[in-house]
XYZ file of C-alpha atoms in Angstrom:
353
model
C -114.145 -68.657 45.904
C -115.128 -71.986 47.463
C -116.451 -72.275 50.877
C -116.506 -75.366 53.388
C -120.134 -75.730 53.180
C -122.349 -78.513 52.187
C -124.446 -79.035 49.088
C -125.536 -81.451 46.353
C -123.870 -82.058 43.746
C -124.789 -84.217 40.856
C -122.744 -87.344 38.411
C -123.184 -88.240 35.087
C -126.431 -89.861 34.566
C -126.996 -93.073 33.686
C -130.120 -94.631 32.278
C -130.154 -98.042 33.728
C -129.367 -96.386 37.639
C -133.138 -95.169 37.671
C -134.625 -97.578 39.826
C -135.857 -98.150 43.457
C -135.676 -100.853 46.382
C -131.950 -101.743 45.011
C -129.269 -102.138 46.458
C -125.990 -100.232 47.038
C -122.373 -102.162 48.152
C -119.119 -100.277 48.696
C -115.910 -102.139 47.165
C -113.142 -99.711 47.655
C -113.515 -97.411 44.952
C -116.317 -98.806 43.673
C -119.789 -99.041 44.571
C -121.877 -102.118 43.087
C -125.892 -101.398 42.514
C -127.961 -104.630 41.621
C -131.322 -105.480 41.327
C -134.189 -103.232 42.198
C -137.382 -102.218 40.035
C -137.676 -99.489 37.474
C -141.077 -100.358 34.905
C -139.829 -104.228 36.130
C -138.213 -106.112 38.595
C -134.105 -106.243 37.625
C -131.374 -108.838 37.724
C -129.096 -106.206 36.472
C -126.178 -104.977 38.217
C -123.663 -101.507 37.960
C -120.313 -100.833 39.009
C -119.319 -97.084 39.715
C -115.892 -95.912 39.869
C -115.427 -93.274 42.225
C -112.143 -91.936 41.314
C -113.741 -91.531 37.084
C -117.209 -90.970 38.425
C -118.180 -93.731 35.175
C -120.400 -96.697 35.231
C -120.054 -99.957 33.501
C -122.706 -102.261 32.913
C -120.902 -105.815 34.983
C -122.744 -109.746 35.139
C -126.626 -109.801 35.902
C -128.192 -111.710 38.972
C -129.469 -115.233 38.490
C -133.157 -113.504 39.786
C -134.789 -110.626 39.486
C -134.594 -108.792 42.830
C -136.191 -106.129 45.045
C -136.438 -105.565 48.208
C -133.122 -107.542 48.867
C -130.879 -107.039 51.140
C -126.541 -106.913 50.650
C -123.560 -107.311 52.335
C -120.336 -106.256 51.896
C -118.485 -109.955 52.987
C -114.738 -108.182 53.327
C -113.040 -110.899 52.009
C -111.652 -109.816 48.365
C -114.410 -108.117 46.895
C -117.628 -109.880 47.294
C -120.861 -109.051 48.063
C -123.913 -111.173 49.440
C -127.174 -110.471 48.073
C -130.327 -112.026 49.567
C -133.928 -112.678 49.752
C -136.581 -110.173 47.718
C -138.852 -110.497 45.657
C -138.891 -111.464 41.662
C -140.985 -110.365 38.838
C -143.670 -112.600 39.484
C -143.948 -111.285 43.192
C -142.630 -114.641 44.206
C -140.424 -113.799 48.019
C -136.908 -115.659 47.022
C -135.023 -117.287 49.598
C -132.110 -117.521 47.360
C -128.446 -116.106 47.889
C -125.646 -115.633 45.773
C -121.786 -113.814 45.893
C -120.538 -111.211 43.582
C -117.352 -111.219 43.070
C -115.674 -107.708 41.808
C -112.633 -109.690 40.537
C -114.676 -111.588 37.960
C -117.793 -109.616 37.315
C -120.055 -112.364 38.350
C -122.069 -113.731 40.376
C -122.292 -117.376 42.474
C -125.232 -118.763 43.512
C -124.621 -119.874 47.947
C -126.295 -122.128 49.740
C -130.232 -120.385 50.638
C -131.529 -119.268 53.694
C -134.301 -121.134 55.206
C -137.076 -118.603 55.062
C -138.237 -116.507 52.281
C -137.877 -112.460 53.302
C -138.302 -109.411 51.222
C -137.286 -106.300 52.981
C -135.217 -107.457 55.882
C -131.888 -106.283 56.803
C -128.623 -107.845 56.304
C -125.259 -106.345 58.898
C -121.784 -107.699 58.405
C -121.282 -108.813 62.140
C -117.786 -108.783 63.716
C -116.610 -111.373 63.238
C -117.053 -111.592 59.414
C -120.668 -113.062 58.731
C -123.699 -111.466 58.286
C -127.175 -111.463 60.709
C -130.277 -111.383 58.248
C -133.468 -110.715 60.452
C -137.113 -110.607 60.090
C -139.321 -109.762 56.976
C -141.869 -110.255 54.656
C -143.060 -113.895 53.033
C -145.664 -113.584 50.091
C -147.409 -115.902 52.401
C -147.556 -115.608 56.501
C -146.371 -112.004 56.541
C -143.839 -110.531 58.923
C -141.421 -113.301 60.032
C -139.441 -113.338 63.289
C -136.515 -115.717 62.849
C -132.846 -114.856 62.069
C -130.149 -116.751 60.024
C -126.031 -115.768 59.940
C -124.370 -116.909 56.969
C -121.085 -118.024 57.092
C -118.720 -116.733 54.449
C -116.519 -119.451 54.313
C -118.868 -122.484 54.223
C -121.588 -120.613 52.447
C -124.334 -122.174 54.361
C -126.738 -120.576 56.623
C -128.223 -121.387 60.621
C -130.834 -120.521 62.622
C -129.856 -117.727 65.116
C -133.070 -117.518 67.306
C -136.395 -115.148 67.176
C -136.354 -111.279 67.800
C -139.238 -110.939 70.340
C -141.570 -109.641 67.974
C -141.889 -110.178 64.034
C -140.752 -107.478 61.622
C -140.295 -105.851 58.194
C -139.436 -102.715 57.028
C -137.201 -102.285 59.842
C -133.259 -101.155 60.237
C -131.339 -102.716 61.557
C -127.549 -100.740 62.881
C -124.479 -102.386 64.085
C -122.995 -101.019 67.656
C -119.617 -100.210 68.587
C -119.893 -103.389 70.909
C -120.344 -105.474 68.285
C -124.152 -105.871 68.897
C -127.053 -104.919 66.835
C -130.094 -102.265 66.916
C -133.321 -103.610 65.502
C -136.015 -100.969 65.295
C -139.554 -100.392 64.629
C -140.869 -102.225 61.015
C -144.374 -103.370 60.454
C -145.716 -105.514 63.212
C -148.385 -108.397 62.983
C -151.320 -105.828 61.960
C -149.618 -102.583 63.271
C -146.441 -100.705 63.114
C -143.306 -101.354 65.954
C -142.959 -98.765 68.822
C -140.125 -101.121 70.420
C -136.707 -101.597 69.959
C -134.350 -104.956 70.231
C -131.148 -106.038 70.466
C -129.056 -108.649 69.406
C -125.911 -109.956 71.231
C -123.617 -111.785 69.107
C -121.862 -113.556 71.559
C -124.974 -115.630 73.113
C -127.135 -115.340 69.917
C -129.913 -113.830 71.704
C -132.408 -111.760 71.254
C -133.834 -108.902 74.331
C -136.340 -105.717 74.155
C -134.674 -102.363 75.413
C -135.434 -100.683 78.179
C -138.042 -98.163 76.987
C -139.602 -97.952 73.740
C -139.315 -95.299 70.617
C -141.558 -92.088 71.225
C -143.600 -92.828 68.012
C -144.751 -96.135 65.799
C -142.435 -96.200 62.421
C -141.317 -98.084 60.015
C -140.275 -97.535 56.345
C -137.651 -94.917 58.593
C -134.250 -94.469 58.676
C -131.861 -94.995 61.780
C -127.710 -94.548 62.208
C -124.900 -94.795 64.520
C -123.843 -91.456 65.539
C -119.643 -90.100 66.628
C -120.577 -91.271 69.955
C -121.996 -94.664 69.700
C -125.474 -93.465 70.427
C -128.037 -94.285 67.025
C -130.760 -91.585 65.580
C -134.158 -92.924 64.386
C -135.984 -90.653 62.182
C -139.174 -90.645 60.494
C -141.255 -93.923 58.919
C -144.683 -94.004 58.350
C -147.230 -95.416 61.678
C -149.394 -98.317 60.070
C -152.616 -96.073 60.006
C -150.277 -94.445 56.916
C -149.607 -91.468 59.201
C -146.498 -89.463 58.833
C -143.932 -89.142 62.235
C -141.544 -86.094 62.168
C -140.011 -87.033 65.826
C -136.740 -88.843 66.450
C -135.146 -90.880 69.034
C -131.900 -91.267 70.274
C -130.769 -94.672 71.584
C -128.197 -94.726 74.386
C -126.577 -98.607 74.320
C -125.119 -97.331 78.402
C -128.511 -97.044 79.065
C -130.438 -99.425 76.951
C -133.122 -96.775 77.002
C -134.787 -94.486 74.414
C -135.124 -90.686 74.592
C -137.096 -88.066 72.120
C -134.938 -85.632 70.607
C -135.287 -82.154 71.235
C -136.595 -81.037 68.121
C -138.654 -82.898 65.388
C -137.838 -82.675 61.428
C -139.717 -80.116 59.282
C -140.570 -82.756 56.230
C -142.372 -86.203 56.726
C -139.328 -88.869 55.568
C -139.895 -92.108 54.833
C -138.347 -94.472 52.331
C -135.309 -92.717 53.141
C -131.577 -93.640 54.395
C -129.336 -91.568 56.358
C -125.898 -90.169 56.203
C -122.687 -89.091 58.966
C -120.807 -86.553 57.840
C -117.486 -86.041 58.989
C -118.392 -82.675 61.043
C -120.758 -85.371 62.975
C -123.936 -83.691 61.265
C -126.811 -85.925 59.829
C -128.288 -85.287 56.701
C -131.579 -86.713 55.899
C -133.200 -86.091 52.473
C -136.082 -87.132 50.065
C -139.181 -89.427 51.178
C -142.653 -89.779 49.715
C -145.332 -87.873 50.648
C -149.148 -89.127 51.390
C -150.171 -88.598 48.343
C -147.232 -91.041 47.082
C -145.259 -88.534 45.190
C -141.481 -88.265 45.922
C -139.881 -85.149 46.971
C -136.247 -83.261 47.558
C -136.210 -81.514 49.976
C -133.572 -82.200 53.147
C -131.900 -81.424 56.287
C -129.336 -81.747 58.837
C -129.977 -83.342 62.421
C -127.253 -81.294 64.960
C -126.009 -83.944 67.319
C -124.911 -80.906 69.744
C -128.116 -79.386 69.970
C -130.680 -82.809 69.138
C -132.169 -80.419 66.268
C -132.880 -80.233 62.892
C -131.586 -77.066 60.534
C -132.557 -76.864 57.185
C -130.277 -78.389 54.045
C -130.195 -77.307 50.599
C -132.753 -79.740 48.495
C -131.373 -82.612 46.232
C -131.735 -81.300 42.464
C -134.404 -84.437 41.997
C -137.178 -85.809 44.338
C -136.754 -89.444 45.616
C -137.744 -92.080 47.493
C -136.384 -95.729 48.139
C -133.183 -94.734 47.244
C -130.038 -96.015 48.668
C -127.310 -94.017 50.318
C -123.635 -94.540 50.882
C -121.581 -92.793 53.100
C -118.066 -92.938 51.195
C -114.428 -93.007 52.480
C -113.760 -89.274 51.788
C -116.500 -88.348 53.708
C -119.887 -88.034 51.134
C -122.794 -89.092 51.170
C -124.321 -90.718 47.614
C -127.953 -91.613 46.645
C -128.355 -93.749 44.226
C -132.149 -94.009 42.292
C -135.275 -93.137 43.997
C -137.446 -93.934 41.143
C -137.479 -95.331 37.601
C -136.827 -92.433 35.854
C -133.964 -90.805 38.404
C -131.069 -91.661 36.611
C -129.106 -89.069 37.761
C -126.863 -89.922 40.906
C -125.796 -86.993 43.787
C -123.821 -86.664 46.133
C -123.553 -84.466 49.585
C -120.614 -83.002 50.512
C -118.121 -79.752 50.652
C -117.824 -78.049 47.785
C -113.755 -78.238 48.351
C -114.233 -81.616 47.115
C -114.849 -84.144 44.519
C -117.052 -87.631 44.447
C -113.984 -89.670 46.339
C -113.438 -86.547 48.501
C -110.648 -85.652 46.389
C -109.603 -81.875 46.943
C -111.122 -79.789 43.642
C -109.044 -78.159 41.558
């Protein structure tokens, strides 16, 4: 008697998947998990087979990295990783490409700027936009770069209006990129800006968010608007408000409802029915928790959802082709991934027997 209600299901544990500040990139029916940190900074990578739900070790990166960026290059199963911080606390500009057919990494061109806690967005033309980030010397940066998958080279693509790190980047239906929040100079940012790839220009949106935010989450909704939720103020105060960005008016409005819990260091997943799941995060004392809630786009309110089995923060959340939201990592000892789904389907989205 399996009803079509959402729930969390655990996967087989993999001891090496207990990590945080890593990346997870979907490659067809496989998920590549790379870098991050447990008790040390990692260079190792794992592949998860979404059909068999089995983990296998794959080639390691040339550098240890956490708080780096990754993007599926959409050219024959290749993934770009760039920047981050290594085990000597050095911020990196280097980049490398993983080839799923060989299981190996190859160094590619380095960025012009060292960056950690930046964002990477695969653009419609197949290039990758990397924006902002944090340097070990010099603080937050406003510069952006474009990676050319054909040449393996980076080119400067203008500077954002504000320097930012721990912000969000969301690809809009128009092909433009929405950048929201982040830490900015000596405070957190309330401002949002849009990158236009046809002109390589940045512009602030007509209005700002309802709150200053960094280490928050953002996601594209079915109607082309963007939901932005959670995060921290620079003063370490948590925020429970959320905002909607409407590209047709270039404005942000606060949603009717607020979250019950304070979510930071999280990601969101858009379920097949349009609802959005938001789970876990960090408490004010620094510990992680497992509570989850759902956003209803019809009423712009948040409603309770089942909690995860494990407390997590700084995890990766990946929407899978079958409509499930897979969470990996979120702590050095959190080595059991889990996914949010209807109880009628398995990890790959196939009907359960």
